[in-house]
């Protein structure tokens, strides 16, 4: 095929971005600060370093530095799997018979299988530099735990992963992967922490929850010498690390003179979406572009489209700082949805602010429609997408079909956050047509909203 734009848009060595981009620096209206839950005052560096690594805490609080240099040791690690492929979806375009140009940025080529490695590697790098010897975290679906296990193995750190018990049982291969990288994997709740023992004494047969796993990981981090807690989404420093995705796309698009009209990402806690859109949103904030940005979330866990913009806790156990964000309430329990990585009650505070100010759109999709799009993508482009990623595919397909109807030639970019090899149970239920959708009723949502704490005085 002789296309003017190649199927893969490569970057030469000297074109690879060496800086993360901090979107907050270009926002005239900044997101509201995160608050200490006890004092309700903005959380300080000292507050955050009780739990987090120093550099993560500093980056979390830094809304001013525009470009942050990626440390050399981390750039070296990134080179092993980056730049990630930026692909023109010629086959999908043809199948849809659309005049639209569709591109996707494929973050699933590393063994952990998703974009989460970009921040896992950064956080492990900084922890090592700080002189720590171990990290603790939780994982739900297993992608974050896998990414962090890989990063800790590389940078020489111990790792304890509290994995929601039901996931550990349902996804034995995820567990094996983490253990191969040397992580200690503990199904949560466990008897290794106070928090775990308390929950087990109330309900010995509980299948666990992300909230409980977070509490266990934090307790482990603060009670272990030279150990800190790390988080794989939601927070601003994670978004900063993920901006490598958008920086690479921007460099390649500039090289080929491509201007995206629409950029689409799936949204769980918001890290891949925030990282993908960052440099393009920066242009929009400067009035230099009219790109539309679309967040896609599951209809079963609709933080943006049906949530409230309020200060809320990041975890079910209500131990984290208070974050101003779109939230369903930390007590919201989403129905079992296979896109595990999107089952989070809240949303990154920077994206929440952009959404609140009308700079970002959002839509919610049901699971079966999402898997239809996943199957169409697998058949045409050949890649088996993660269920989370397929939310973005669904919206990209819809936008491309809208272009066809209107006879418009738009340029659409979406984030393909990961591959679906560890999600075959979900594909099995899709293929067997036993997959169901549950859209929460308003009464369901009210129960979650009731868990949002009283709002601090402005
Ligand atoms: C975790 C995950 C997501 C959602 O997380 P964000 O922080 O919203 O990016 C999306 N896709 C995959 C493959 C994931 O593992």
Coordinates of C-alpha atoms and ligand atoms in Angstrom, one line a residue:
X1 CA 0.0 0.0 0.0
X2 CA 1.3 3.4 -0.8
X3 CA -0.3 5.8 1.6
X4 CA 0.8 9.4 2.1
X5 CA 0.6 8.9 5.8
X6 CA 2.3 5.6 6.8
X7 CA 0.4 3.0 8.8
X8 CA 2.8 3.6 11.7
X9 CA 4.1 7.1 12.5
X10 CA 7.6 6.6 13.7
X11 CA 9.8 9.0 15.7
X12 CA 13.5 9.3 15.2
X13 CA 15.8 9.1 18.3
X14 CA 16.2 12.9 18.5
X15 CA 12.4 13.4 18.1
X16 CA 11.5 11.4 21.2
X17 CA 10.1 13.7 23.9
X18 CA 12.3 14.1 27.0
X19 CA 9.8 16.1 29.0
X20 CA 6.4 15.5 30.7
X21 CA 3.9 18.2 30.3
X22 CA 2.0 19.5 33.3
X23 CA -1.3 20.7 32.1
X24 CA -2.1 22.6 35.3
X25 CA 0.6 25.1 34.5
X26 CA -1.5 26.4 31.5
X27 CA -4.8 26.4 33.3
X28 CA -5.8 29.9 34.3
X29 CA -8.4 28.4 36.6
X30 CA -6.6 25.7 38.6
X31 CA -8.2 22.6 40.1
X32 CA -9.0 23.1 43.8
X33 CA -6.3 21.9 46.2
X34 CA -6.5 18.5 47.8
X35 CA -7.3 18.8 51.5
X36 CA -6.1 17.1 54.7
X37 CA -9.2 15.2 55.9
X38 CA -8.6 16.2 59.5
X39 CA -7.9 19.9 59.3
X40 CA -9.6 20.6 55.9
X41 CA -6.6 22.7 55.0
X42 CA -4.7 22.2 51.8
X43 CA -2.5 19.1 52.2
X44 CA 1.2 19.9 52.7
X45 CA 4.3 18.2 51.4
X46 CA 4.8 16.8 54.9
X47 CA 1.3 15.4 55.0
X48 CA 1.7 13.7 51.7
X49 CA 5.2 12.2 52.4
X50 CA 3.8 10.3 55.4
X51 CA 2.4 8.0 52.8
X52 CA 3.9 8.8 49.4
X53 CA 7.4 9.1 48.0
X54 CA 8.9 12.6 48.1
X55 CA 9.0 13.3 44.4
X56 CA 5.5 12.1 43.9
X57 CA 4.3 14.4 46.7
X58 CA 6.3 17.4 45.2
X59 CA 4.8 16.7 41.7
X60 CA 1.3 16.4 43.2
X61 CA 1.5 19.8 44.7
X62 CA 3.3 21.5 41.7
X63 CA 0.7 23.3 39.5
X64 CA 3.3 25.7 38.1
X65 CA 6.1 23.9 36.3
X66 CA 5.1 23.4 32.7
X67 CA 7.7 20.9 31.4
X68 CA 9.3 18.4 33.8
X69 CA 12.4 16.7 32.6
X70 CA 12.1 12.9 32.5
X71 CA 15.2 11.7 34.5
X72 CA 17.8 10.0 32.4
X73 CA 17.6 6.6 34.1
X74 CA 13.9 6.6 33.5
X75 CA 14.3 7.7 29.8
X76 CA 16.5 4.7 29.4
X77 CA 13.8 2.3 30.8
X78 CA 11.2 4.0 28.6
X79 CA 13.3 3.3 25.5
X80 CA 12.8 -0.4 26.1
X81 CA 9.1 -0.1 25.2
X82 CA 8.6 3.4 23.9
X83 CA 7.7 5.3 21.8
X84 CA 4.6 3.3 21.8
X85 CA 3.1 2.6 18.3
X86 CA 0.9 5.4 16.8
X87 CA -1.1 3.7 14.1
X88 CA -3.4 4.9 11.4
X89 CA -6.4 2.6 11.5
X90 CA -6.7 2.2 7.7
X91 CA -8.4 -1.2 8.0
X92 CA -11.0 0.0 10.5
X93 CA -11.7 3.1 8.3
X94 CA -12.3 0.9 5.4
X95 CA -14.6 -1.4 7.3
X96 CA -16.6 1.6 8.5
X97 CA -16.5 3.1 5.0
X98 CA -15.9 6.5 6.6
X99 CA -14.2 9.6 5.2
X100 CA -12.7 10.1 8.7
X101 CA -9.1 9.5 9.5
X102 CA -8.7 7.4 12.6
X103 CA -5.5 7.0 14.6
X104 CA -4.8 5.1 17.8
X105 CA -1.9 5.2 20.3
X106 CA -1.2 1.6 21.4
X107 CA 0.0 1.4 25.0
X108 CA -0.4 -2.3 25.3
X109 CA 2.9 -3.5 23.8
X110 CA 4.7 -4.0 27.1
X111 CA 4.3 -7.2 29.0
X112 CA 2.2 -5.7 31.8
X113 CA -0.2 -4.9 29.0
X114 CA -1.2 -1.3 29.6
X115 CA -0.2 2.4 29.9
X116 CA 0.1 1.9 33.7
X117 CA 3.8 1.1 33.3
X118 CA 4.6 4.7 32.4
X119 CA 3.8 5.9 35.9
X120 CA 4.8 2.7 37.7
X121 CA 8.3 3.0 36.3
X122 CA 8.5 6.7 37.3
X123 CA 7.3 6.1 40.8
X124 CA 9.7 3.1 41.2
X125 CA 12.6 5.2 39.8
X126 CA 12.0 8.0 42.3
X127 CA 11.5 5.6 45.2
X128 CA 14.9 4.0 44.5
X129 CA 16.5 7.4 44.2
X130 CA 15.1 8.4 47.5
X131 CA 16.8 5.4 49.1
X132 CA 13.6 3.4 49.8
X133 CA 13.8 -0.3 49.7
X134 CA 10.1 -1.3 49.1
X135 CA 6.7 -0.2 47.9
X136 CA 3.2 -1.3 48.8
X137 CA 0.1 -1.0 46.6
X138 CA -3.3 -2.5 45.9
X139 CA -4.6 -3.8 42.6
X140 CA -8.1 -4.6 41.5
X141 CA -8.2 -6.0 38.0
X142 CA -4.4 -6.6 38.2
X143 CA -3.0 -4.2 35.5
X144 CA -1.5 -1.7 38.0
X145 CA 0.0 -4.5 40.2
X146 CA 1.6 -6.1 37.1
X147 CA 3.0 -2.8 35.9
X148 CA 4.4 -2.0 39.3
X149 CA 5.8 -5.5 39.8
X150 CA 7.7 -5.1 36.5
X151 CA 9.0 -1.6 37.4
X152 CA 10.1 -2.7 40.9
X153 CA 11.9 -5.7 39.5
X154 CA 13.8 -3.4 37.1
X155 CA 14.8 -0.8 39.7
X156 CA 15.5 -3.2 42.5
X157 CA 12.7 -2.6 45.0
X158 CA 10.6 -5.0 47.0
X159 CA 6.9 -4.9 46.4
X160 CA 3.8 -6.0 48.3
X161 CA 0.6 -6.1 46.3
X162 CA -2.8 -6.4 48.0
X163 CA -5.1 -7.9 45.4
X164 CA -8.8 -7.9 45.9
X165 CA -9.5 -11.5 46.9
X166 CA -12.1 -12.2 44.2
X167 CA -9.8 -10.9 41.5
X168 CA -6.9 -13.0 42.8
X169 CA -9.1 -16.1 42.5
X170 CA -10.6 -15.1 39.1
X171 CA -7.3 -14.0 37.6
X172 CA -4.6 -16.6 38.6
X173 CA -2.5 -15.6 35.6
X174 CA -2.2 -12.0 36.7
X175 CA -1.1 -13.3 40.1
X176 CA 1.5 -15.6 38.5
X177 CA 2.8 -12.7 36.4
X178 CA 3.3 -10.4 39.4
X179 CA 5.0 -13.3 41.3
X180 CA 7.3 -14.0 38.4
X181 CA 8.5 -10.4 38.7
X182 CA 9.2 -11.0 42.3
X183 CA 6.3 -9.2 44.0
X184 CA 4.6 -10.6 47.1
X185 CA 1.0 -11.0 46.3
X186 CA -1.5 -11.0 49.2
X187 CA -5.2 -11.6 48.6
X188 CA -7.2 -8.9 50.4
X189 CA -8.6 -8.8 53.1
X190 CA -5.7 -10.6 54.8
X191 CA -4.6 -11.3 58.3
X192 CA -1.4 -9.4 57.7
X193 CA -2.9 -6.0 58.7
X194 CA -5.2 -4.5 61.3
X195 CA -7.5 -3.3 58.6
X196 CA -7.7 -6.7 57.0
X197 CA -8.2 -8.5 60.3
X198 CA -11.0 -6.1 61.3
X199 CA -12.9 -6.8 58.0
X200 CA -12.3 -10.6 58.2
X201 CA -13.6 -10.7 61.8
X202 CA -16.8 -9.0 60.6
X203 CA -17.2 -11.2 57.5
X204 CA -14.7 -14.1 57.1
X205 CA -16.0 -15.0 53.6
X206 CA -15.9 -11.5 52.1
X207 CA -14.7 -11.4 48.5
X208 CA -12.8 -8.2 49.3
X209 CA -13.0 -4.7 47.8
X210 CA -10.6 -2.1 46.4
X211 CA -11.2 0.2 49.3
X212 CA -10.1 -2.5 51.8
X213 CA -7.1 -3.4 49.7
X214 CA -6.1 0.3 49.7
X215 CA -6.4 0.4 53.5
X216 CA -4.2 -2.6 53.8
X217 CA -1.5 -1.3 51.4
X218 CA -1.4 2.1 53.2
X219 CA -1.1 0.4 56.6
X220 CA 1.7 -1.8 55.3
X221 CA 3.6 1.2 53.8
X222 CA 3.4 3.3 57.0
X223 CA 4.2 0.5 59.3
X224 CA 7.2 -0.8 57.3
X225 CA 10.6 0.9 57.5
X226 CA 11.8 2.4 54.2
X227 CA 8.5 1.6 52.4
X228 CA 5.9 3.9 50.8
X229 CA 2.5 3.6 49.2
X230 CA 2.0 4.2 45.5
X231 CA -1.1 4.8 43.5
X232 CA -1.6 4.1 39.8
X233 CA -4.3 6.6 38.7
X234 CA -6.5 9.5 39.9
X235 CA -3.7 11.8 41.3
X236 CA -2.1 14.6 39.4
X237 CA 1.5 13.2 39.5
X238 CA 0.2 10.0 37.8
X239 CA -1.4 12.2 35.1
X240 CA 2.0 14.0 34.7
X241 CA 3.8 10.7 34.0
X242 CA 1.2 9.6 31.6
X243 CA 1.6 12.8 29.5
X244 CA 4.4 11.0 27.8
X245 CA 1.6 9.4 25.7
X246 CA 0.3 12.8 24.5
X247 CA 3.8 14.2 24.1
X248 CA 4.8 11.4 21.7
X249 CA 1.6 11.8 19.7
X250 CA 2.1 15.5 19.5
X251 CA 5.7 15.1 18.2
X252 CA 4.6 12.6 15.5
X253 CA 1.5 14.6 14.5
X254 CA 3.5 17.8 14.2
X255 CA 6.0 15.9 12.0
X256 CA 3.3 14.8 9.6
X257 CA 1.3 18.0 9.9
X258 CA -1.8 16.2 11.4
X259 CA -4.2 18.2 13.5
X260 CA -6.7 16.1 15.4
X261 CA -10.3 17.2 15.5
X262 CA -11.4 14.8 18.1
X263 CA -9.4 13.0 20.8
X264 CA -11.0 10.1 22.7
X265 CA -10.0 8.2 25.8
X266 CA -11.6 5.8 28.2
X267 CA -11.8 7.1 31.8
X268 CA -11.4 5.2 35.0
X269 CA -9.4 7.5 37.3
X270 CA -8.5 9.6 34.3
X271 CA -4.7 9.0 34.0
X272 CA -4.5 7.7 30.4
X273 CA -7.0 10.2 29.1
X274 CA -5.3 13.1 30.9
X275 CA -1.9 12.0 29.6
X276 CA -3.2 11.6 26.0
X277 CA -4.9 14.9 25.7
X278 CA -2.5 17.0 27.8
X279 CA -0.4 18.8 25.1
X280 CA -3.5 19.2 22.9
X281 CA -5.6 20.6 25.7
X282 CA -2.7 23.0 26.4
X283 CA -3.1 24.4 22.8
X284 CA -6.9 24.7 23.3
X285 CA -6.4 26.6 26.6
X286 CA -4.2 29.0 24.6
X287 CA -7.0 29.4 22.1
X288 CA -4.8 27.8 19.4
X289 CA -7.0 24.8 18.6
X290 CA -10.6 23.7 18.4
X291 CA -10.0 20.0 19.2
X292 CA -12.8 18.3 20.9
X293 CA -12.0 15.9 23.8
X294 CA -14.2 13.0 24.8
X295 CA -14.0 10.9 28.0
X296 CA -15.7 7.5 27.7
X297 CA -16.9 5.8 30.9
X298 CA -18.9 2.6 31.6
X299 CA -22.7 3.2 32.1
X300 CA -22.3 1.1 35.2
X301 CA -19.9 3.6 36.8
X302 CA -20.7 7.0 35.4
X303 CA -18.6 9.4 37.5
X304 CA -18.5 12.3 34.9
X305 CA -21.9 11.9 33.3
X306 CA -24.0 11.3 36.5
X307 CA -21.7 12.2 39.3
X308 CA -21.4 15.3 41.6
X309 CA -18.5 17.8 41.6
X310 CA -17.6 17.7 45.3
X311 CA -14.8 17.1 47.7
X312 CA -14.6 13.3 48.4
X313 CA -12.3 10.6 49.7
X314 CA -10.3 8.6 47.2
X315 CA -11.0 5.3 49.0
X316 CA -13.9 3.5 50.6
X317 CA -12.2 3.4 54.0
X318 CA -12.1 7.3 53.9
X319 CA -8.4 7.5 54.8
X320 CA -7.0 9.6 51.8
X321 CA -6.9 13.3 51.5
X322 CA -10.1 15.0 50.2
X323 CA -10.1 15.5 46.4
X324 CA -12.4 17.9 44.6
X325 CA -13.7 15.8 41.7
X326 CA -16.6 14.3 39.9
X327 CA -17.6 11.4 42.2
X328 CA -20.3 8.9 42.7
X329 CA -19.4 8.8 46.4
X330 CA -16.6 6.6 47.9
X331 CA -19.4 4.3 49.2
X332 CA -20.7 3.7 45.7
X333 CA -20.5 0.0 44.8
X334 CA -20.5 -0.5 41.0
X335 CA -22.1 -3.6 39.7
X336 CA -19.7 -6.3 38.5
X337 CA -18.4 -4.9 35.1
X338 CA -15.6 -6.6 33.2
X339 CA -13.8 -3.3 32.5
X340 CA -12.4 -3.6 36.0
X341 CA -10.0 -0.7 35.4
X342 CA -12.9 1.7 35.0
X343 CA -14.8 0.8 38.2
X344 CA -13.7 3.8 40.2
X345 CA -16.1 6.2 41.9
X346 CA -14.1 9.3 41.3
X347 CA -12.0 11.1 38.7
X348 CA -8.7 13.0 38.5
X349 CA -9.2 16.5 39.9
X350 CA -7.6 18.3 36.9
X351 CA -9.8 16.5 34.4
X352 CA -12.8 17.1 36.7
X353 CA -12.1 20.9 36.6
X354 CA -11.7 20.9 32.8
X355 CA -15.0 19.0 32.5
X356 CA -16.7 21.4 34.9
X357 CA -15.4 24.3 32.8
X358 CA -16.8 22.8 29.6
X359 CA -13.4 22.0 27.9
X360 CA -13.9 18.2 28.0
X361 CA -17.0 16.2 27.0
X362 CA -18.0 12.9 28.5
X363 CA -20.3 10.0 27.5
X364 CA -21.2 6.6 29.1
X365 CA -21.4 3.4 27.2
X366 CA -22.9 0.0 28.0
X367 CA -20.9 -3.1 28.1
X368 CA -22.3 -5.1 25.2
X369 CA -22.0 -2.1 22.8
X370 CA -18.4 -1.7 24.0
X371 CA -17.6 -5.4 23.3
X372 CA -19.2 -5.1 19.8
X373 CA -16.7 -2.4 19.1
X374 CA -13.9 -4.5 20.6
X375 CA -14.7 -7.4 18.3
X376 CA -14.9 -5.2 15.3
X377 CA -11.5 -3.7 16.1
X378 CA -10.0 -7.1 16.7
X379 CA -11.2 -8.3 13.4
X380 CA -10.0 -5.4 11.4
X381 CA -6.9 -4.0 13.1
X382 CA -5.9 -7.4 14.5
X383 CA -5.3 -6.3 18.1
X384 CA -7.4 -7.7 21.0
X385 CA -8.2 -4.7 23.1
X386 CA -8.6 -4.5 26.8
X387 CA -12.3 -4.0 27.8
X388 CA -11.4 -0.6 29.2
X389 CA -9.8 0.5 25.9
X390 CA -12.8 -0.7 24.0
X391 CA -14.8 2.1 25.5
X392 CA -12.7 4.5 23.5
X393 CA -13.0 2.4 20.4
X394 CA -16.8 2.5 20.7
X395 CA -16.8 6.3 20.8
X396 CA -14.2 6.5 17.9
X397 CA -16.4 4.2 15.8
X398 CA -19.5 6.3 16.5
X399 CA -17.7 9.6 15.6
X400 CA -16.4 8.0 12.4
X401 CA -19.9 6.9 11.5
X402 CA -21.2 10.4 12.2
X403 CA -18.6 11.7 9.8
X404 CA -19.8 9.3 7.1
X405 CA -23.4 10.5 7.6
X406 CA -22.4 14.1 7.4
X407 CA -19.9 13.6 4.6
X408 CA -17.2 15.2 6.8
X409 CA -13.5 14.2 6.8
X410 CA -12.4 14.6 10.5
X411 CA -9.2 13.4 12.1
X412 CA -10.0 11.2 15.1
X413 CA -7.4 10.0 17.7
X414 CA -8.1 7.5 20.4
X415 CA -6.1 5.9 23.2
X416 CA -5.7 2.1 23.0
X417 CA -4.7 1.7 26.6
X418 CA -4.0 -2.0 26.7
X419 CA -4.5 -5.5 25.4
X420 CA -7.2 -8.0 26.6
X421 CA -5.2 -11.2 27.0
X422 CA -6.0 -11.4 30.7
X423 CA -9.6 -10.6 30.2
X424 CA -10.7 -13.7 28.3
X425 CA -13.4 -14.5 30.9
X426 CA -15.1 -11.3 29.8
X427 CA -14.7 -12.2 26.1
X428 CA -16.1 -15.7 26.9
X429 CA -19.2 -14.2 28.3
X430 CA -19.5 -11.8 25.4
X431 CA -19.1 -14.7 22.9
X432 CA -21.6 -16.9 24.8
X433 CA -24.0 -13.9 24.9
X434 CA -24.4 -14.1 28.6
X435 CA -22.9 -10.7 29.2
X436 CA -25.3 -8.3 31.0
X437 CA -25.4 -4.6 31.6
X438 CA -26.5 -2.9 34.8
X439 CA -27.1 0.8 34.7
X440 CA -27.5 2.2 38.2
X441 CA -30.9 3.7 39.0
X442 CA -31.1 7.2 40.5
X443 CA -31.8 5.5 43.9
X444 CA -28.6 3.5 43.5
X445 CA -26.7 6.7 42.9
X446 CA -28.3 8.4 45.9
X447 CA -26.9 5.7 48.2
X448 CA -23.4 6.6 46.9
X449 CA -24.0 10.3 47.1
X450 CA -24.9 9.9 50.8
X451 CA -21.3 8.8 51.5
X452 CA -19.9 12.1 50.2
X453 CA -18.7 14.0 53.3
X454 CA -20.0 17.5 54.3
X455 CA -18.3 20.1 52.1
X456 CA -15.7 22.4 53.6
X457 CA -16.7 26.1 53.8
X458 CA -15.4 27.9 50.6
Ligands
LIG1 C1 -6.3 1.1 34.6 C2 -6.7 1.0 33.1 C3 -7.5 2.0 32.6 C4 -8.2 3.1 33.4 O1 -7.3 3.9 34.1 P1 -7.1 5.5 33.9 O2 -6.4 6.0 35.0 O3 -8.5 6.1 33.7 O4 -6.3 5.6 32.6 C5 -7.8 2.0 31.2 N1 -7.3 1.0 30.4 C6 -6.5 0.0 30.9 C7 -6.0 -1.0 30.0 C8 -6.2 0.0 32.3 O5 -5.4 -0.9 32.8

